[in-house]
């Protein structure tokens, strides 16, 4: 899950305050007053923080209360980093995991914050330091907050002593709460009100004088008041939109109406999924009315369940424990087998319960299931509504339908089944529905998963590749990063050539944590996406124009540059998918799996319905860096699909990890290896090549696994490039030689013969664009073309530059011989 409010955990803040903007006009507001007998200035600040948001404590290991330098807000610098020297850390003085919790913060006699002249009088003055008291969570490095802890920078927008707006026209403006202000002398001033523009630290602010030292400025008063007491109490505020909506005190029908209105306005994917909320109201409201009329809590819970199940979104759900008896009754009966669907559309039994009804009827492992009670198996599966509903991704829904299609109520009695054992004829059997759960449990995609596993675990595989299992992005952020960085150090120090990341059973958590863990595989900051949320002041979805979700790489020794494969599956959801998607950027990793990930691409918010039922919905519309909805409904699709066949299912039944085996094959031998392509890639015309070059198309070397230094190019021999091509792309194939002057360049080429070979056939030089150009004080001769429309398989591309005599480029001597660039381009089938 992701949050646009600086990614502080996964707290969703939607403050519903409409603050009108007006032209800037001088205003008369009385000077602020000092609270009588309030003392000589604050020394110790105490307070409490009350939270109701269900995700507030998720993954938090080091909660901190700090004195937060507000230099970012004063200057409206969204990338402002709270200086370490200004961060005064307080104490949490009660149980953080029980709301409310209390804190205490001792103020330094002289703080080290940033000074700002905020009176806008045109005179350059020393200025004041402005602080909020704020809650943060520390994950990286020492106890102080670095850039990643600060969500990239800015100022607190939630759980601080200030009130911050979330309206798009007034976004992140402070409109109330309390500041701690330090004046180095008694000649400094501070606003005593917001002025006509309703904004702080702008030209129309009325101004008041400040006493030297510390003061608490209460911005909820008009004019602002100053508190100089030694031990002020300052509460940290949960914004209205961050608090969970509570409809539990309403009638069933009233609560349904409120919920429907909330979905109608705030649900992130109404247009994408073409949902008609008015039609859903007409369909389901009568059931809530009937339940209310009869005071029937069971009928109400079923109505709520069916309403939520009708919305195709994995993130939507509720606490269904009130319906546990219904669930147990619906899945209690089995026939002693479970089944999976193979790639060729057959339904085969991949689990047979010893002594169960299916086994007694003669069914053996691998039997094809033809029909249930004369209904074709495909139709039976299609009609099944799983208790694990709803689903974003139809492919994942199908898997759960397969699981639940073999479950019946015990009163069903018997089921007429038609099946066909391997190499046998069709058989009809009347199977008794019995009370067994073994077949149901065996068909879970979490079967065998260690519920007590650490969030991150790593090891070395016998093949010599590294292996990391990431089980959660919501367990313990600090623990996750400590193990993660230990793994990166180990792999780098031991020069491990490739790493396989196992995310097949990762249900998600913090999107910010997922982004930053993926960043360890990159060496530059990359924008990965953005999220839109409903703004009730405009009635539209809003994207913060000044914030983009980015991967921020760690220091160089923690960056891993080797080959990477990511394994995904149906249990990879939400933040797991953000991580996996990030690894597809710049073709950083090969994605391997039998199935795509869950397809749950949004941020969620919880609320409460009658009978105390916790309910949640998707309110954040996650998109890629170009503004496209990229995960919801489809997930991360494997580059390498592991086949679902009787053979692979049998291997899995026998305990073999076929997906890991395919992952090891992919990391050691690129997709397409060993396959003879149907033909060469298409070469561009000379004019088209020039256009591709000037438009910035990537070079073959840009995708290669290998990098060579200049010394390796300076001697005869062969430099080999391994180029995995994960998607169709136009690439530049080029030979270049540079010399100190144009005259030297011409002389050099009297002794250089260049030959190009594409998939075993020589290509004439006149097929290439030739250019001589000056670059950085040198003259260079280029021969290049553009290659596209790559057939699947392994392509052999070679450039041979034969130096018929030793030459000098004006800076160094090069001996005679063959200088060969050998490219092996692997195009996945």
mmCIF file of C-alpha atoms in Angstrom, residues 259-511:
data_model
loop_
_atom_site.group_PDB
_atom_site.id
_atom_site.type_symbol
_atom_site.label_atom_id
_atom_site.label_comp_id
_atom_site.label_asym_id
_atom_site.label_seq_id
_atom_site.Cartn_x
_atom_site.Cartn_y
_atom_site.Cartn_z
ATOM 1 C CA UNK A 259 -20.838 3.114 2.581
ATOM 2 C CA UNK A 260 -22.303 3.306 -0.926
ATOM 3 C CA UNK A 261 -21.700 7.057 -1.023
ATOM 4 C CA UNK A 262 -18.124 6.502 0.132
ATOM 5 C CA UNK A 263 -17.524 3.953 -2.638
ATOM 6 C CA UNK A 264 -19.240 6.168 -5.192
ATOM 7 C CA UNK A 265 -16.934 9.081 -4.387
ATOM 8 C CA UNK A 266 -13.686 7.603 -3.157
ATOM 9 C CA UNK A 267 -13.276 4.207 -4.826
ATOM 10 C CA UNK A 268 -10.164 4.431 -6.987
ATOM 11 C CA UNK A 269 -11.130 2.336 -10.007
ATOM 12 C CA UNK A 270 -14.766 3.075 -10.790
ATOM 13 C CA UNK A 271 -14.054 3.990 -14.410
ATOM 14 C CA UNK A 272 -11.498 1.237 -14.951
ATOM 15 C CA UNK A 273 -13.931 -1.438 -13.785
ATOM 16 C CA UNK A 274 -17.034 0.297 -15.212
ATOM 17 C CA UNK A 275 -18.949 0.094 -11.924
ATOM 18 C CA UNK A 276 -22.471 1.511 -11.730
ATOM 19 C CA UNK A 277 -22.866 2.374 -8.049
ATOM 20 C CA UNK A 278 -26.502 3.429 -8.415
ATOM 21 C CA UNK A 279 -27.303 0.013 -9.879
ATOM 22 C CA UNK A 280 -25.538 -1.648 -6.969
ATOM 23 C CA UNK A 281 -27.590 0.462 -4.575
ATOM 24 C CA UNK A 282 -30.813 -0.749 -6.173
ATOM 25 C CA UNK A 283 -29.588 -4.338 -6.088
ATOM 26 C CA UNK A 284 -28.350 -4.565 -2.511
ATOM 27 C CA UNK A 285 -30.189 -1.934 -0.467
ATOM 28 C CA UNK A 286 -33.386 -4.033 -0.194
ATOM 29 C CA UNK A 287 -31.373 -6.764 1.532
ATOM 30 C CA UNK A 288 -30.100 -4.299 4.131
ATOM 31 C CA UNK A 289 -33.634 -2.962 4.595
ATOM 32 C CA UNK A 290 -34.961 -6.488 5.124
ATOM 33 C CA UNK A 291 -32.209 -7.318 7.608
ATOM 34 C CA UNK A 292 -32.936 -4.097 9.497
ATOM 35 C CA UNK A 293 -36.670 -4.778 9.526
ATOM 36 C CA UNK A 294 -36.086 -8.227 11.035
ATOM 37 C CA UNK A 295 -33.146 -7.169 13.245
ATOM 38 C CA UNK A 296 -31.283 -10.016 11.566
ATOM 39 C CA UNK A 297 -27.543 -9.520 11.994
ATOM 40 C CA UNK A 298 -26.791 -12.680 10.030
ATOM 41 C CA UNK A 299 -28.775 -11.532 6.991
ATOM 42 C CA UNK A 300 -27.090 -8.124 7.285
ATOM 43 C CA UNK A 301 -23.610 -9.706 7.296
ATOM 44 C CA UNK A 302 -24.464 -11.809 4.246
ATOM 45 C CA UNK A 303 -25.745 -8.720 2.443
ATOM 46 C CA UNK A 304 -22.546 -6.849 3.266
ATOM 47 C CA UNK A 305 -20.470 -9.802 2.095
ATOM 48 C CA UNK A 306 -22.284 -10.107 -1.207
ATOM 49 C CA UNK A 307 -22.097 -6.365 -1.867
ATOM 50 C CA UNK A 308 -18.338 -6.374 -1.325
ATOM 51 C CA UNK A 309 -17.879 -9.568 -3.335
ATOM 52 C CA UNK A 310 -19.605 -7.912 -6.287
ATOM 53 C CA UNK A 311 -16.715 -5.437 -6.635
ATOM 54 C CA UNK A 312 -13.786 -7.029 -8.532
ATOM 55 C CA UNK A 313 -10.993 -5.791 -6.299
ATOM 56 C CA UNK A 314 -8.765 -7.930 -4.086
ATOM 57 C CA UNK A 315 -8.182 -5.082 -1.643
ATOM 58 C CA UNK A 316 -11.879 -4.917 -0.770
ATOM 59 C CA UNK A 317 -13.051 -6.981 2.166
ATOM 60 C CA UNK A 318 -14.325 -7.074 5.725
ATOM 61 C CA UNK A 319 -13.927 -8.980 8.970
ATOM 62 C CA UNK A 320 -16.004 -12.003 8.022
ATOM 63 C CA UNK A 321 -15.543 -13.874 11.292
ATOM 64 C CA UNK A 322 -19.233 -13.204 11.989
ATOM 65 C CA UNK A 323 -19.905 -15.656 9.116
ATOM 66 C CA UNK A 324 -17.448 -18.348 10.182
ATOM 67 C CA UNK A 325 -20.222 -20.911 10.624
ATOM 68 C CA UNK A 326 -21.392 -20.305 7.048
ATOM 69 C CA UNK A 327 -17.859 -20.658 5.744
ATOM 70 C CA UNK A 328 -17.242 -23.881 7.634
ATOM 71 C CA UNK A 329 -20.545 -25.341 6.430
ATOM 72 C CA UNK A 330 -19.845 -24.387 2.796
ATOM 73 C CA UNK A 331 -16.365 -25.953 2.667
ATOM 74 C CA UNK A 332 -16.764 -28.855 5.119
ATOM 75 C CA UNK A 333 -17.616 -31.454 2.504
ATOM 76 C CA UNK A 334 -15.065 -32.815 0.061
ATOM 77 C CA UNK A 335 -14.697 -35.686 -2.367
ATOM 78 C CA UNK A 336 -11.151 -36.576 -1.430
ATOM 79 C CA UNK A 337 -9.375 -34.848 -4.307
ATOM 80 C CA UNK A 338 -8.199 -31.410 -5.444
ATOM 81 C CA UNK A 339 -7.652 -30.296 -9.005
ATOM 82 C CA UNK A 340 -5.723 -27.825 -11.142
ATOM 83 C CA UNK A 341 -6.186 -26.654 -14.705
ATOM 84 C CA UNK A 342 -3.331 -27.291 -17.127
ATOM 85 C CA UNK A 343 -2.202 -24.977 -19.900
ATOM 86 C CA UNK A 344 -4.038 -27.101 -22.457
ATOM 87 C CA UNK A 345 -7.366 -26.643 -20.645
ATOM 88 C CA UNK A 346 -7.626 -29.993 -18.866
ATOM 89 C CA UNK A 347 -8.687 -30.338 -15.236
ATOM 90 C CA UNK A 348 -6.577 -32.933 -13.496
ATOM 91 C CA UNK A 349 -6.514 -34.282 -9.965
ATOM 92 C CA UNK A 350 -3.284 -33.147 -8.333
ATOM 93 C CA UNK A 351 -4.133 -34.514 -4.876
ATOM 94 C CA UNK A 352 -5.873 -37.764 -3.946
ATOM 95 C CA UNK A 353 -6.776 -38.384 -0.309
ATOM 96 C CA UNK A 354 -5.808 -41.905 0.678
ATOM 97 C CA UNK A 355 -8.963 -43.769 1.603
ATOM 98 C CA UNK A 356 -11.163 -40.901 0.469
ATOM 99 C CA UNK A 357 -14.206 -41.168 -1.824
ATOM 100 C CA UNK A 358 -12.227 -40.446 -5.003
ATOM 101 C CA UNK A 359 -9.576 -43.034 -4.170
ATOM 102 C CA UNK A 360 -12.246 -45.595 -3.303
ATOM 103 C CA UNK A 361 -13.828 -45.003 -6.720
ATOM 104 C CA UNK A 362 -10.523 -45.796 -8.409
ATOM 105 C CA UNK A 363 -9.337 -42.273 -9.191
ATOM 106 C CA UNK A 364 -5.560 -41.943 -9.371
ATOM 107 C CA UNK A 365 -3.232 -38.955 -9.423
ATOM 108 C CA UNK A 366 -3.420 -37.133 -12.746
ATOM 109 C CA UNK A 367 -6.974 -38.204 -13.548
ATOM 110 C CA UNK A 368 -8.822 -35.791 -15.820
ATOM 111 C CA UNK A 369 -12.048 -34.514 -14.238
ATOM 112 C CA UNK A 370 -14.752 -34.412 -16.901
ATOM 113 C CA UNK A 371 -17.963 -33.353 -15.105
ATOM 114 C CA UNK A 372 -19.810 -32.895 -11.801
ATOM 115 C CA UNK A 373 -23.461 -34.008 -11.779
ATOM 116 C CA UNK A 374 -23.501 -33.890 -15.587
ATOM 117 C CA UNK A 375 -22.159 -30.294 -15.571
ATOM 118 C CA UNK A 376 -18.895 -29.950 -17.528
ATOM 119 C CA UNK A 377 -16.028 -29.180 -15.188
ATOM 120 C CA UNK A 378 -15.263 -25.884 -16.939
ATOM 121 C CA UNK A 379 -18.841 -24.718 -16.343
ATOM 122 C CA UNK A 380 -18.745 -25.933 -12.745
ATOM 123 C CA UNK A 381 -15.578 -23.963 -12.094
ATOM 124 C CA UNK A 382 -16.898 -20.842 -13.816
ATOM 125 C CA UNK A 383 -20.046 -20.869 -11.640
ATOM 126 C CA UNK A 384 -18.128 -21.244 -8.349
ATOM 127 C CA UNK A 385 -18.003 -18.247 -5.997
ATOM 128 C CA UNK A 386 -14.998 -18.623 -3.657
ATOM 129 C CA UNK A 387 -15.071 -17.460 -0.069
ATOM 130 C CA UNK A 388 -11.785 -15.725 -0.817
ATOM 131 C CA UNK A 389 -13.617 -13.253 -3.088
ATOM 132 C CA UNK A 390 -13.392 -10.642 -4.500
ATOM 133 C CA UNK A 391 -10.516 -10.614 -7.000
ATOM 134 C CA UNK A 392 -8.839 -7.964 -9.103
ATOM 135 C CA UNK A 393 -7.209 -10.394 -11.517
ATOM 136 C CA UNK A 394 -9.494 -12.871 -13.361
ATOM 137 C CA UNK A 395 -6.617 -15.345 -13.626
ATOM 138 C CA UNK A 396 -6.250 -15.462 -9.844
ATOM 139 C CA UNK A 397 -10.018 -15.769 -9.446
ATOM 140 C CA UNK A 398 -9.915 -18.821 -11.693
ATOM 141 C CA UNK A 399 -7.364 -20.493 -9.428
ATOM 142 C CA UNK A 400 -9.575 -20.002 -6.386
ATOM 143 C CA UNK A 401 -12.627 -21.208 -8.275
ATOM 144 C CA UNK A 402 -10.741 -24.431 -8.969
ATOM 145 C CA UNK A 403 -10.089 -24.798 -5.278
ATOM 146 C CA UNK A 404 -13.667 -24.190 -4.140
ATOM 147 C CA UNK A 405 -15.342 -26.150 -6.960
ATOM 148 C CA UNK A 406 -14.638 -29.394 -5.103
ATOM 149 C CA UNK A 407 -16.233 -28.182 -1.821
ATOM 150 C CA UNK A 408 -19.807 -28.994 -0.869
ATOM 151 C CA UNK A 409 -22.118 -28.830 2.110
ATOM 152 C CA UNK A 410 -22.314 -32.170 3.857
ATOM 153 C CA UNK A 411 -26.037 -32.378 3.209
ATOM 154 C CA UNK A 412 -25.224 -32.568 -0.501
ATOM 155 C CA UNK A 413 -24.925 -36.317 0.003
ATOM 156 C CA UNK A 414 -23.440 -37.549 -3.262
ATOM 157 C CA UNK A 415 -21.929 -36.118 -6.424
ATOM 158 C CA UNK A 416 -21.988 -37.937 -9.762
ATOM 159 C CA UNK A 417 -18.478 -37.548 -11.123
ATOM 160 C CA UNK A 418 -17.065 -38.448 -14.514
ATOM 161 C CA UNK A 419 -13.288 -38.788 -14.655
ATOM 162 C CA UNK A 420 -10.621 -40.382 -16.805
ATOM 163 C CA UNK A 421 -7.446 -41.851 -15.342
ATOM 164 C CA UNK A 422 -4.207 -41.462 -17.324
ATOM 165 C CA UNK A 423 -4.216 -43.919 -20.221
ATOM 166 C CA UNK A 424 -7.677 -45.082 -19.148
ATOM 167 C CA UNK A 425 -11.262 -44.716 -20.297
ATOM 168 C CA UNK A 426 -13.911 -42.386 -18.860
ATOM 169 C CA UNK A 427 -15.501 -43.623 -15.646
ATOM 170 C CA UNK A 428 -18.629 -42.526 -13.844
ATOM 171 C CA UNK A 429 -18.762 -42.738 -10.055
ATOM 172 C CA UNK A 430 -21.147 -41.640 -7.343
ATOM 173 C CA UNK A 431 -18.906 -40.055 -4.696
ATOM 174 C CA UNK A 432 -20.112 -39.458 -1.166
ATOM 175 C CA UNK A 433 -19.482 -35.975 0.230
ATOM 176 C CA UNK A 434 -17.464 -36.516 3.419
ATOM 177 C CA UNK A 435 -16.124 -34.271 6.144
ATOM 178 C CA UNK A 436 -12.501 -33.842 5.065
ATOM 179 C CA UNK A 437 -10.307 -30.751 4.763
ATOM 180 C CA UNK A 438 -7.066 -32.351 3.583
ATOM 181 C CA UNK A 439 -7.866 -31.823 -0.088
ATOM 182 C CA UNK A 440 -8.923 -28.225 0.592
ATOM 183 C CA UNK A 441 -5.744 -27.440 2.515
ATOM 184 C CA UNK A 442 -3.553 -29.090 -0.122
ATOM 185 C CA UNK A 443 -4.920 -26.767 -2.799
ATOM 186 C CA UNK A 444 -4.000 -23.594 -0.922
ATOM 187 C CA UNK A 445 -1.204 -21.611 -2.532
ATOM 188 C CA UNK A 446 0.073 -21.034 0.984
ATOM 189 C CA UNK A 447 0.335 -24.750 1.722
ATOM 190 C CA UNK A 448 3.653 -25.368 3.401
ATOM 191 C CA UNK A 449 4.425 -21.679 3.965
ATOM 192 C CA UNK A 450 6.098 -20.993 7.310
ATOM 193 C CA UNK A 451 3.864 -18.496 9.092
ATOM 194 C CA UNK A 452 6.703 -17.715 11.534
ATOM 195 C CA UNK A 453 9.275 -16.884 8.856
ATOM 196 C CA UNK A 454 11.252 -13.684 9.180
ATOM 197 C CA UNK A 455 10.186 -10.948 6.742
ATOM 198 C CA UNK A 456 13.517 -11.319 4.914
ATOM 199 C CA UNK A 457 15.719 -14.437 4.783
ATOM 200 C CA UNK A 458 18.693 -15.173 2.534
ATOM 201 C CA UNK A 459 20.919 -18.085 1.626
ATOM 202 C CA UNK A 460 23.214 -19.427 -1.077
ATOM 203 C CA UNK A 461 21.880 -22.005 -3.532
ATOM 204 C CA UNK A 462 24.011 -25.040 -4.480
ATOM 205 C CA UNK A 463 24.226 -23.535 -7.968
ATOM 206 C CA UNK A 464 26.251 -20.622 -6.574
ATOM 207 C CA UNK A 465 23.504 -18.045 -6.895
ATOM 208 C CA UNK A 466 22.056 -16.040 -4.033
ATOM 209 C CA UNK A 467 18.500 -16.525 -2.799
ATOM 210 C CA UNK A 468 16.374 -14.066 -0.833
ATOM 211 C CA UNK A 469 12.851 -14.741 0.362
ATOM 212 C CA UNK A 470 10.825 -11.617 1.104
ATOM 213 C CA UNK A 471 7.720 -12.722 2.987
ATOM 214 C CA UNK A 472 6.276 -9.356 3.950
ATOM 215 C CA UNK A 473 6.563 -5.613 3.668
ATOM 216 C CA UNK A 474 4.476 -5.137 6.828
ATOM 217 C CA UNK A 475 6.261 -7.184 9.477
ATOM 218 C CA UNK A 476 9.076 -5.135 10.992
ATOM 219 C CA UNK A 477 10.611 -2.503 8.746
ATOM 220 C CA UNK A 478 13.838 -2.183 10.715
ATOM 221 C CA UNK A 479 14.394 -5.942 10.880
ATOM 222 C CA UNK A 480 13.673 -6.210 7.160
ATOM 223 C CA UNK A 481 16.281 -3.586 6.267
ATOM 224 C CA UNK A 482 18.931 -4.979 8.631
ATOM 225 C CA UNK A 483 18.687 -8.447 7.063
ATOM 226 C CA UNK A 484 18.328 -6.968 3.567
ATOM 227 C CA UNK A 485 21.515 -4.929 3.864
ATOM 228 C CA UNK A 486 23.367 -7.880 5.371
ATOM 229 C CA UNK A 487 22.373 -9.914 2.314
ATOM 230 C CA UNK A 488 23.532 -7.162 -0.077
ATOM 231 C CA UNK A 489 26.903 -6.932 1.692
ATOM 232 C CA UNK A 490 27.345 -10.694 1.615
ATOM 233 C CA UNK A 491 26.524 -11.007 -2.074
ATOM 234 C CA UNK A 492 28.793 -8.103 -3.007
ATOM 235 C CA UNK A 493 31.717 -9.184 -0.812
ATOM 236 C CA UNK A 494 31.531 -12.721 -2.189
ATOM 237 C CA UNK A 495 30.997 -11.563 -5.788
ATOM 238 C CA UNK A 496 27.844 -13.627 -6.152
ATOM 239 C CA UNK A 497 26.984 -13.433 -9.881
ATOM 240 C CA UNK A 498 23.205 -13.498 -9.559
ATOM 241 C CA UNK A 499 20.396 -13.369 -7.026
ATOM 242 C CA UNK A 500 16.924 -14.920 -7.091
ATOM 243 C CA UNK A 501 14.256 -12.995 -5.170
ATOM 244 C CA UNK A 502 11.316 -15.079 -3.939
ATOM 245 C CA UNK A 503 8.167 -12.985 -3.502
ATOM 246 C CA UNK A 504 5.649 -15.741 -4.186
ATOM 247 C CA UNK A 505 4.124 -15.520 -0.718
ATOM 248 C CA UNK A 506 4.302 -11.841 0.114
ATOM 249 C CA UNK A 507 0.942 -10.254 0.898
ATOM 250 C CA UNK A 508 2.223 -6.683 0.753
ATOM 251 C CA UNK A 509 2.453 -3.884 3.295
ATOM 252 C CA UNK A 510 4.334 -0.628 2.952
ATOM 253 C CA UNK A 511 4.732 0.513 -0.633
#
